[in-house]
Short mmCIF file of C-alpha atoms in Angstrom, two decimals:
data_model
loop_
_atom_site.label_atom_id
_atom_site.label_comp_id
_atom_site.label_asym_id
_atom_site.label_seq_id
_atom_site.Cartn_x
_atom_site.Cartn_y
_atom_site.Cartn_z
CA MET Z 26 0.07 0.08 -0.07
CA THR Z 27 1.43 3.33 -1.12
CA SER Z 28 1.59 6.30 1.32
CA LEU Z 29 -1.06 7.93 -0.79
CA THR Z 30 -3.46 5.02 -0.51
CA LEU Z 31 -2.84 4.76 3.23
CA ALA Z 32 -3.60 8.63 3.55
CA ILE Z 33 -6.91 7.99 1.66
CA VAL Z 34 -7.98 5.06 3.95
CA ILE Z 35 -6.97 7.15 7.11
CA VAL Z 36 -9.27 9.89 6.04
CA PHE Z 37 -12.04 7.31 5.44
CA ILE Z 38 -11.48 5.86 8.77
CA THR Z 39 -11.06 9.11 10.68
CA GLY Z 40 -14.32 10.38 9.09
CA TYR Z 41 -16.42 7.29 10.05
CA LEU Z 42 -14.90 7.60 13.79
CA CYS Z 43 -16.25 11.30 13.68
CA ILE Z 44 -19.59 10.03 12.40
CA ALA Z 45 -19.75 7.25 15.05
CA LEU Z 46 -18.71 9.78 17.72
CA GLU Z 47 -21.15 12.61 16.69
CA SER Z 48 -22.97 12.76 20.08
CA VAL Z 49 -19.59 13.46 21.49
CA THR Z 50 -18.21 15.94 19.00
CA LYS Z 51 -21.61 17.68 18.01
CA VAL Z 52 -20.76 18.08 14.50
CA ASN Z 53 -23.53 16.97 12.13
CA LYS Z 54 -22.59 13.68 10.37
CA ALA Z 55 -23.42 15.26 7.03
CA ALA Z 56 -20.68 17.93 7.32
CA VAL Z 57 -18.15 15.19 8.01
CA ALA Z 58 -19.45 12.92 5.23
CA LEU Z 59 -18.96 15.81 2.78
CA LEU Z 60 -15.38 16.61 4.11
CA MET Z 61 -14.51 12.74 3.70
CA PHE Z 62 -15.57 13.04 0.08
CA VAL Z 63 -13.64 16.00 -0.73
CA PHE Z 64 -10.39 15.08 1.07
CA CYS Z 65 -10.37 11.36 -0.20
CA TRP Z 66 -10.83 12.72 -3.88
CA THR Z 67 -8.16 15.42 -3.31
CA PHE Z 68 -5.52 12.93 -1.95
CA PHE Z 69 -6.61 10.88 -5.11
CA MET Z 70 -5.78 13.81 -7.39
CA LEU Z 71 -2.19 14.20 -6.03
CA ASP Z 72 -1.11 11.34 -8.22
CA PRO Z 73 -3.86 10.01 -10.45
CA GLY Z 74 -1.48 8.13 -12.51
CA ALA Z 75 -0.82 5.69 -9.62
CA TYR Z 76 -4.45 4.38 -9.93
CA ILE Z 77 -5.36 5.26 -13.46
CA THR Z 78 -3.12 3.63 -16.05
CA GLY Z 79 -2.97 3.63 -19.93
CA VAL Z 80 -3.71 7.43 -20.03
CA SER Z 81 -1.29 10.10 -20.97
CA SER Z 82 -0.37 12.80 -18.42
CA GLU Z 83 -2.40 15.39 -20.41
CA GLY Z 84 -5.58 13.18 -20.16
CA LEU Z 85 -5.31 12.21 -16.58
CA VAL Z 86 -7.43 15.20 -15.49
CA ASN Z 87 -10.15 14.28 -17.96
CA ALA Z 88 -9.93 10.61 -16.82
CA VAL Z 89 -10.54 11.66 -13.09
CA SER Z 90 -13.22 13.95 -14.06
CA GLU Z 91 -15.09 11.22 -15.94
CA ALA Z 92 -14.45 8.79 -12.92
CA ILE Z 93 -16.14 11.17 -10.51
CA GLU Z 94 -19.00 11.89 -12.87
CA HIS Z 95 -19.44 8.13 -13.31
CA HIS Z 96 -19.65 7.54 -9.55
CA LEU Z 97 -21.82 10.71 -9.04
CA GLY Z 98 -24.13 9.48 -11.61
CA SER Z 99 -24.59 6.20 -9.78
CA THR Z 100 -24.83 8.00 -6.49
CA SER Z 101 -27.47 10.38 -7.88
CA THR Z 102 -29.89 7.51 -8.51
CA THR Z 103 -30.08 6.76 -4.99
CA LEU Z 104 -30.47 10.39 -3.87
CA PHE Z 105 -33.16 11.06 -6.36
CA PHE Z 106 -34.85 7.80 -5.19
CA LEU Z 107 -34.63 8.93 -1.71
CA MET Z 108 -35.98 12.33 -2.45
CA GLY Z 109 -38.74 11.22 -4.62
CA ALA Z 110 -40.01 8.57 -2.06
CA MET Z 111 -39.81 11.00 0.94
CA THR Z 112 -41.81 13.47 -0.92
CA ILE Z 113 -44.28 10.90 -1.94
CA VAL Z 114 -44.76 9.65 1.59
CA GLU Z 115 -45.16 13.31 2.98
CA ILE Z 116 -47.77 13.98 0.32
CA VAL Z 117 -49.78 10.91 1.40
CA ASP Z 118 -49.06 11.72 5.07
CA GLN Z 119 -50.14 15.28 4.97
CA ASN Z 120 -53.39 14.57 3.34
CA GLY Z 121 -54.59 11.74 5.59
CA GLY Z 122 -53.49 8.76 3.62
CA PHE Z 123 -51.97 6.72 6.37
CA ASN Z 124 -54.98 7.11 8.85
CA PHE Z 125 -56.33 3.68 8.12
CA VAL Z 126 -52.91 2.26 8.12
CA ARG Z 127 -52.30 3.64 11.51
CA ASP Z 128 -55.74 2.34 12.69
CA THR Z 129 -54.73 -1.09 11.52
CA LEU Z 130 -51.48 -1.14 13.49
CA LYS Z 131 -53.17 0.31 16.46
CA THR Z 132 -53.10 -1.77 19.71
CA LYS Z 133 -52.68 -1.05 23.46
CA SER Z 134 -50.25 -3.65 23.93
CA LYS Z 135 -46.44 -2.66 23.42
CA ARG Z 136 -45.33 -6.00 22.49
CA ALA Z 137 -48.17 -6.75 19.95
CA LEU Z 138 -47.34 -3.31 18.21
CA LEU Z 139 -43.92 -4.64 17.97
CA TRP Z 140 -44.74 -8.01 16.07
CA ARG Z 141 -47.29 -6.02 13.87
CA ILE Z 142 -44.60 -3.56 13.03
CA ALA Z 143 -41.99 -6.20 12.39
CA ILE Z 144 -44.32 -8.41 9.97
CA MET Z 145 -45.61 -5.43 8.14
CA THR Z 146 -42.07 -3.99 7.55
CA PHE Z 147 -40.53 -7.45 6.63
CA PHE Z 148 -43.07 -7.97 3.90
CA LEU Z 149 -43.56 -4.44 2.73
CA SER Z 150 -39.75 -4.24 2.05
CA ALA Z 151 -39.81 -7.17 -0.04
CA ILE Z 152 -42.67 -5.60 -2.15
CA LEU Z 153 -41.42 -2.11 -2.14
CA ASP Z 154 -37.80 -1.72 -1.15
CA ASN Z 155 -36.29 -1.30 2.41
CA LEU Z 156 -35.56 2.37 2.11
CA THR Z 157 -39.28 3.43 1.04
CA THR Z 158 -40.71 0.94 3.76
CA SER Z 159 -38.54 2.28 6.41
CA ILE Z 160 -39.76 5.94 5.71
CA VAL Z 161 -43.35 4.95 5.50
CA MET Z 162 -43.36 2.78 8.79
CA VAL Z 163 -41.33 5.59 10.80
CA MET Z 164 -44.01 8.05 9.59
CA ILE Z 165 -46.66 5.75 10.97
CA LEU Z 166 -44.84 4.99 14.09
CA ARG Z 167 -44.48 8.62 14.94
CA LYS Z 168 -48.45 8.77 15.22
CA LEU Z 169 -48.45 5.62 17.42
CA VAL Z 170 -45.71 6.09 20.10
CA HIS Z 171 -45.06 9.42 21.56
CA ASP Z 172 -42.46 7.91 24.39
CA ARG Z 173 -39.04 8.46 22.78
CA LYS Z 174 -37.35 5.40 24.56
CA ASP Z 175 -39.98 3.10 23.23
CA ARG Z 176 -39.99 4.58 19.81
CA LEU Z 177 -36.25 4.25 19.45
CA VAL Z 178 -36.86 0.42 20.04
CA TYR Z 179 -39.55 0.15 17.47
CA ALA Z 180 -37.40 2.29 14.99
CA SER Z 181 -34.44 0.05 15.39
CA LEU Z 182 -36.77 -2.96 14.69
CA ILE Z 183 -38.00 -1.22 11.50
CA ILE Z 184 -34.41 -1.17 10.46
CA ILE Z 185 -33.85 -4.84 11.09
CA SER Z 186 -36.87 -5.94 9.42
CA ALA Z 187 -36.67 -3.76 6.41
CA ASN Z 188 -33.13 -5.12 5.72
CA SER Z 189 -34.20 -8.70 6.64
CA GLY Z 190 -37.15 -8.47 4.16
CA GLY Z 191 -35.36 -6.99 1.32
CA ALA Z 192 -32.52 -9.73 1.49
CA PHE Z 193 -34.84 -12.53 0.47
CA SER Z 194 -36.53 -10.51 -2.50
CA PRO Z 195 -34.88 -9.83 -5.86
CA ILE Z 196 -36.40 -6.35 -5.77
CA GLY Z 197 -36.10 -5.65 -2.02
CA ASP Z 198 -32.46 -4.17 -1.93
CA VAL Z 199 -30.05 -2.57 -4.12
CA THR Z 200 -27.60 -5.44 -3.93
CA THR Z 201 -30.16 -8.37 -4.53
CA ILE Z 202 -31.39 -6.21 -7.72
CA MET Z 203 -27.72 -6.09 -8.72
CA LEU Z 204 -27.32 -10.14 -8.53
CA TRP Z 205 -30.58 -10.54 -10.06
CA ASN Z 206 -29.97 -8.25 -13.22
CA LYS Z 207 -26.63 -9.90 -13.42
CA GLY Z 208 -28.32 -13.39 -13.66
CA LEU Z 209 -26.20 -14.74 -10.51
CA ILE Z 210 -29.40 -15.52 -8.72
CA THR Z 211 -32.83 -16.20 -9.83
CA ALA Z 212 -36.16 -14.84 -8.32
CA ALA Z 213 -37.50 -18.23 -7.28
CA GLY Z 214 -34.16 -19.45 -6.07
CA VAL Z 215 -33.26 -16.63 -3.72
CA ILE Z 216 -36.98 -16.66 -2.33
CA LYS Z 217 -36.92 -20.36 -1.58
CA GLU Z 218 -33.55 -20.48 -0.02
CA ILE Z 219 -33.24 -17.09 1.70
CA PHE Z 220 -36.57 -16.70 2.94
CA ILE Z 221 -36.09 -18.76 6.05
CA PRO Z 222 -32.71 -17.35 7.03
CA SER Z 223 -34.24 -13.81 6.66
CA VAL Z 224 -37.11 -14.49 8.90
CA ILE Z 225 -34.68 -15.84 11.43
CA SER Z 226 -32.42 -12.83 11.35
CA MET Z 227 -35.70 -10.63 12.13
CA VAL Z 228 -37.41 -12.97 14.61
CA ILE Z 229 -34.54 -13.48 17.00
CA PRO Z 230 -33.69 -9.79 17.52
CA ALA Z 231 -37.47 -9.02 17.98
CA LEU Z 232 -37.90 -11.64 20.75
CA ILE Z 233 -35.03 -10.05 22.49
CA LEU Z 234 -36.22 -6.57 21.95
CA GLN Z 235 -39.76 -7.31 23.18
CA THR Z 236 -38.28 -7.88 26.82
CA SER Z 237 -37.68 -4.33 27.15
CA LEU Z 238 -41.17 -3.49 26.23
CA LYS Z 239 -43.72 -3.74 29.12
CA GLY Z 240 -47.17 -2.50 29.75
CA GLU Z 241 -49.54 -0.65 27.36
CA LEU Z 242 -49.55 2.39 25.13
CA ALA Z 243 -51.67 5.35 25.48
CA THR Z 244 -52.94 4.89 21.87
CA THR Z 245 -56.46 6.52 22.50
CA ASP Z 246 -55.12 10.03 22.96
CA ILE Z 247 -52.93 9.69 19.91
CA LYS Z 248 -54.15 11.16 16.60
CA MET Z 249 -52.52 11.90 13.07
CA LYS Z 250 -51.70 15.32 12.58
CA SER Z 251 -54.59 15.45 9.72
CA ASP Z 252 -57.18 14.70 12.61
CA TYR Z 253 -56.59 18.39 13.87
CA GLN Z 254 -56.54 19.75 10.39
CA ILE Z 255 -59.36 20.91 8.08
CA LEU Z 256 -58.32 18.71 5.20
CA ASP Z 257 -58.83 20.07 1.71
CA PHE Z 258 -59.68 16.96 0.21
CA ASN Z 259 -62.65 14.66 0.64
CA SER Z 260 -62.65 10.87 1.55
CA SER Z 261 -62.62 9.62 -1.88
CA GLN Z 262 -59.71 12.02 -2.95
CA ARG Z 263 -57.68 10.99 0.09
CA LYS Z 264 -58.20 7.44 -0.91
CA THR Z 265 -56.98 8.42 -4.25
CA ILE Z 266 -53.98 10.10 -3.22
CA PHE Z 267 -53.11 6.97 -0.91
CA PHE Z 268 -53.51 4.46 -3.64
CA LEU Z 269 -51.69 6.67 -6.23
CA GLY Z 270 -48.90 7.13 -3.64
CA VAL Z 271 -48.55 3.68 -2.06
CA GLY Z 272 -49.85 1.79 -5.13
CA GLY Z 273 -47.09 3.84 -7.11
CA LEU Z 274 -44.41 2.74 -4.94
CA MET Z 275 -45.31 -0.87 -5.52
CA PHE Z 276 -45.41 -0.16 -9.08
CA VAL Z 277 -41.86 0.87 -9.31
CA PRO Z 278 -40.33 -2.44 -9.45
CA ILE Z 279 -42.97 -3.58 -12.20
CA PHE Z 280 -42.05 -0.22 -14.23
CA LYS Z 281 -38.35 -1.37 -14.03
CA SER Z 282 -39.02 -4.83 -14.95
CA ILE Z 283 -40.96 -3.64 -18.09
CA THR Z 284 -38.70 -0.73 -19.19
CA HIS Z 285 -35.12 -1.74 -17.73
CA LEU Z 286 -34.85 1.87 -16.52
CA PRO Z 287 -33.39 2.71 -13.06
CA PRO Z 288 -35.73 2.56 -10.13
CA PHE Z 289 -35.39 6.41 -9.62
CA ILE Z 290 -37.09 7.04 -12.75
CA GLY Z 291 -40.10 5.05 -11.83
CA ILE Z 292 -40.13 6.91 -8.35
CA LEU Z 293 -40.09 10.29 -10.44
CA LEU Z 294 -43.09 9.15 -12.56
CA VAL Z 295 -45.12 8.14 -9.51
CA LEU Z 296 -44.08 11.67 -7.90
CA GLY Z 297 -45.14 13.54 -11.28
CA VAL Z 298 -48.60 11.57 -11.52
CA LEU Z 299 -49.31 12.08 -7.73
CA TRP Z 300 -48.42 15.83 -7.86
CA THR Z 301 -50.44 16.29 -11.09
CA ALA Z 302 -53.51 14.68 -9.33
CA THR Z 303 -53.14 16.94 -6.15
CA GLU Z 304 -52.95 20.00 -8.46
CA VAL Z 305 -56.21 18.88 -10.35
CA PHE Z 306 -57.82 18.34 -6.91
CA TYR Z 307 -56.81 21.71 -5.67
CA ARG Z 308 -58.66 23.34 -8.52
CA ASN Z 309 -62.04 22.86 -7.07
CA VAL Z 310 -60.85 23.44 -3.49
CA HIS Z 311 -61.32 26.85 -1.37
CA HIS Z 312 -57.59 27.66 -0.47
CA THR Z 313 -56.51 28.28 2.94
CA ASN Z 314 -53.15 29.20 4.24
CA ASP Z 315 -53.14 25.65 5.92
CA GLY Z 316 -54.18 23.96 2.65
CA MET Z 317 -51.76 25.85 0.58
CA SER Z 318 -48.99 24.55 2.74
CA ARG Z 319 -49.76 20.98 1.79
CA ARG Z 320 -49.32 21.56 -1.79
CA VAL Z 321 -46.51 19.55 -3.36
CA SER Z 322 -44.61 22.68 -4.18
CA ASN Z 323 -44.32 23.60 -0.53
CA LEU Z 324 -44.06 20.01 0.63
CA LEU Z 325 -40.68 19.78 -1.20
CA SER Z 326 -38.99 22.00 1.47
CA HIS Z 327 -39.73 19.11 3.95
CA ILE Z 328 -37.19 17.04 2.52
CA ASP Z 329 -34.22 16.47 4.94
CA MET Z 330 -31.42 17.83 2.93
CA ALA Z 331 -28.92 16.68 5.72
CA THR Z 332 -29.75 13.20 5.21
CA ILE Z 333 -29.31 13.62 1.33
CA LEU Z 334 -25.93 15.27 1.74
CA PHE Z 335 -24.75 12.59 4.10
CA PHE Z 336 -25.59 9.99 1.49
CA LEU Z 337 -23.75 12.06 -1.04
CA GLY Z 338 -20.56 12.31 0.95
CA ILE Z 339 -20.52 8.66 2.11
CA LEU Z 340 -21.27 7.01 -1.15
CA MET Z 341 -18.79 9.27 -3.18
CA ALA Z 342 -16.02 8.65 -0.30
CA VAL Z 343 -16.63 5.06 -0.84
CA ALA Z 344 -16.40 5.42 -4.55
CA CYS Z 345 -12.74 6.74 -4.15
CA LEU Z 346 -11.95 3.42 -2.07
CA GLU Z 347 -13.42 1.52 -4.92
CA GLU Z 348 -11.40 3.37 -7.54
CA ILE Z 349 -8.10 2.93 -5.68
CA GLY Z 350 -8.69 -0.83 -5.44
CA ILE Z 351 -8.92 -1.20 -1.84
CA LEU Z 352 -12.20 -3.16 -1.93
CA THR Z 353 -10.98 -5.59 -4.62
CA THR Z 354 -7.76 -6.24 -2.53
CA LEU Z 355 -9.80 -6.76 0.72
CA GLY Z 356 -12.02 -9.18 -1.11
CA GLN Z 357 -9.01 -11.35 -2.52
CA TRP Z 358 -7.41 -11.33 0.87
CA LEU Z 359 -10.47 -12.72 2.59
CA ASN Z 360 -10.70 -15.38 0.04
CA LYS Z 361 -7.14 -16.21 0.59
CA VAL Z 362 -7.27 -16.58 4.33
CA SER Z 363 -10.49 -18.18 4.47
CA SER Z 364 -9.05 -20.84 2.22
CA GLY Z 365 -12.08 -20.50 -0.12
CA ASN Z 366 -14.70 -21.05 2.69
CA HIS Z 367 -17.87 -19.17 1.24
CA TYR Z 368 -19.53 -18.93 4.58
CA ILE Z 369 -16.73 -17.35 5.89
CA VAL Z 370 -16.23 -14.90 3.14
CA THR Z 371 -19.69 -13.78 2.65
CA GLY Z 372 -20.23 -13.83 6.49
CA VAL Z 373 -17.44 -11.37 6.85
CA ILE Z 374 -18.34 -9.31 3.92
CA GLY Z 375 -21.79 -8.92 5.58
CA VAL Z 376 -20.04 -7.49 8.64
CA ILE Z 377 -18.08 -5.25 6.51
CA SER Z 378 -21.17 -4.01 4.70
CA SER Z 379 -22.20 -2.62 8.28
CA ILE Z 380 -19.27 -0.17 7.81
CA VAL Z 381 -18.74 0.44 4.13
CA ASP Z 382 -21.57 0.70 1.69
CA ASN Z 383 -22.84 -2.81 0.41
CA VAL Z 384 -23.21 -1.73 -3.08
CA PRO Z 385 -19.47 -1.40 -4.06
CA LEU Z 386 -18.80 -4.49 -1.89
CA VAL Z 387 -21.17 -6.57 -3.80
CA ALA Z 388 -20.10 -4.93 -7.16
CA GLY Z 389 -16.38 -5.75 -6.05
CA CYS Z 390 -17.36 -9.39 -5.61
CA MET Z 391 -19.32 -9.75 -8.94
CA GLY Z 392 -16.10 -8.44 -10.68
CA MET Z 393 -13.76 -10.79 -8.71
CA TYR Z 394 -15.42 -14.07 -8.69
CA PRO Z 395 -16.24 -15.38 -12.13
CA VAL Z 396 -19.73 -17.43 -12.67
CA ALA Z 397 -19.23 -21.19 -12.72
CA PRO Z 398 -21.38 -23.72 -14.60
CA THR Z 399 -21.70 -25.75 -11.57
CA GLY Z 400 -20.91 -25.61 -7.90
CA ASP Z 401 -20.85 -22.93 -5.18
CA MET Z 402 -20.08 -20.20 -7.59
CA ALA Z 403 -22.84 -21.31 -10.35
CA VAL Z 404 -26.12 -19.28 -10.72
CA ASP Z 405 -28.18 -19.77 -7.26
CA GLY Z 406 -25.01 -21.21 -5.87
CA ILE Z 407 -24.26 -20.82 -2.23
CA PHE Z 408 -21.56 -17.95 -2.61
CA TRP Z 409 -24.15 -15.65 -4.55
CA GLN Z 410 -27.14 -16.43 -2.40
CA LEU Z 411 -25.33 -16.06 0.86
CA LEU Z 412 -23.82 -12.93 -0.54
CA ALA Z 413 -27.50 -11.38 -1.05
CA TYR Z 414 -28.48 -12.49 2.50
CA CYS Z 415 -25.07 -11.23 4.28
CA ALA Z 416 -24.86 -7.99 2.31
CA GLY Z 417 -28.58 -7.18 3.07
CA VAL Z 418 -28.80 -8.24 6.70
CA GLY Z 419 -25.18 -7.45 7.52
CA GLY Z 420 -25.88 -3.75 6.92
CA SER Z 421 -28.17 -3.69 10.15
CA ILE Z 422 -25.44 -4.37 12.55
CA LEU Z 423 -24.33 -0.95 12.52
CA ILE Z 424 -26.95 1.89 11.83
CA ILE Z 425 -24.89 3.59 9.24
CA GLY Z 426 -24.50 0.34 7.21
CA SER Z 427 -27.59 0.63 5.41
CA ALA Z 428 -29.80 3.08 3.59
CA ALA Z 429 -32.65 2.25 5.95
CA GLY Z 430 -30.48 2.66 8.85
CA VAL Z 431 -29.23 6.09 7.56
CA VAL Z 432 -32.77 7.47 6.84
CA VAL Z 433 -34.28 6.30 10.16
CA MET Z 434 -31.30 7.69 12.06
CA GLY Z 435 -31.84 10.92 10.39
CA LEU Z 436 -35.76 10.86 10.84
CA GLU Z 437 -35.86 9.67 14.51
CA LYS Z 438 -32.26 11.16 15.61
CA ILE Z 439 -30.91 7.89 16.76
CA THR Z 440 -27.13 8.13 17.97
CA PHE Z 441 -24.47 5.75 16.55
CA GLY Z 442 -23.53 4.86 20.14
CA TRP Z 443 -26.98 4.16 21.42
CA TYR Z 444 -27.72 1.62 18.45
CA MET Z 445 -24.29 0.10 18.81
CA LYS Z 446 -24.67 -0.50 22.50
CA ARG Z 447 -28.15 -1.66 22.46
CA ILE Z 448 -29.12 -3.16 19.19
CA SER Z 449 -25.72 -4.31 17.21
CA TRP Z 450 -25.18 -7.29 19.39
CA LEU Z 451 -28.54 -8.72 19.08
CA ILE Z 452 -28.67 -8.00 15.16
CA PHE Z 453 -25.43 -10.00 15.19
CA VAL Z 454 -26.91 -12.97 16.87
CA GLY Z 455 -29.86 -12.97 14.21
CA TYR Z 456 -27.33 -12.62 11.56
CA ILE Z 457 -25.22 -15.69 12.60
CA SER Z 458 -28.46 -17.69 13.27
CA GLY Z 459 -29.53 -16.99 9.73
CA ILE Z 460 -26.41 -18.07 8.27
CA PHE Z 461 -26.59 -21.30 10.29
CA SER Z 462 -29.93 -22.09 9.10
CA TYR Z 463 -28.92 -21.55 5.52
CA TRP Z 464 -26.24 -24.02 5.86
CA ILE Z 465 -28.79 -26.55 7.23
CA ILE Z 466 -31.17 -25.69 4.40
CA ARG Z 467 -28.31 -26.28 1.87
CA THR Z 468 -26.86 -29.33 3.48
CA PHE Z 469 -29.84 -31.37 4.51
CA ILE Z 470 -32.73 -30.00 2.43
CA PHE Z 471 -31.76 -28.87 -1.05
#
């Protein structure tokens, strides 16, 4: 490792430590992430020829610019998806769309609510995606639970359930979509063999978490914001908005499979349709100051830009690590020290994905290991299916290890330290148990 590469790695590790210690430093994690992004690429630019070969010295600047633009384009698809999904959920929420969903989940028992949230989040994340599901469930959770200590437990369970649910579905997580599109796993194969490990990885933490919840919730006094508002739309219009919003989110994977366009384009399509529908409805509504504030053009200001910038900084810093070859080198080293044991390799990759974004990790693995006609590296082989499980579920171990974790962290202001102390260890227990159950399935059943 050259001194320049070491400097980039040190910047990255230092930045992550500052993010982890945000509650101590009192410096917003988005600011740290942006500095990581800038400093990593600045060091890269000191000697780009060490990483980009086959290009003349005059063409290096253009080559670096093209590399940054390539990674920025990939990052932007995530950012636009996040912004679109957050806006859609906000529109539905502000217009009373989640009232009946809230009523379905409502219960006086804290433990009953825990299981209802866990099950609904698990299956919704497989149909939609773990990021969108997390946003929707946190919005509903806010209406049901006012006690912050309890809400942190439920919010943590949302992260766990969303990532576990996304792992067994070919459209539930970015990494499974990558593996599916590349032809390394099939929809039927991953659902059949990863479903049970995913359930186990969710159920075990939930069983442990429910011990910290006792008594009943004061649900009778809790109302939606819209319960106190004079809503601009009638009941049928509110239902239309709900089905356009939530139904539209469910349509995004279908739109992708039909058009083969990136998911963020489907999200923008749904946002455009929903925006148009609300504007049409408002043509026949008497405008009040409160009502005008719920128009989409005003709701756009509700987007949490700090979370968006945090995503930008983290993903672009990771892109620099990918560009200098650290991720590939790490994967090759893992394969060597494990003597080709795929359970160890994918298990460690899953733990690493709780620190480093799982997308470049999975992309690096796809580039490192060739597809074999038979054996563990074949289509639906042990390696690829375990990679889908480990990269998805492993991201839950640390709160910054997944998109669902990051967005819930931002929405509920969960600190890195609290999550690591109270939640990380029980997720790890569920994670290992899921891998063990997969070994049983592959050894004795399939």
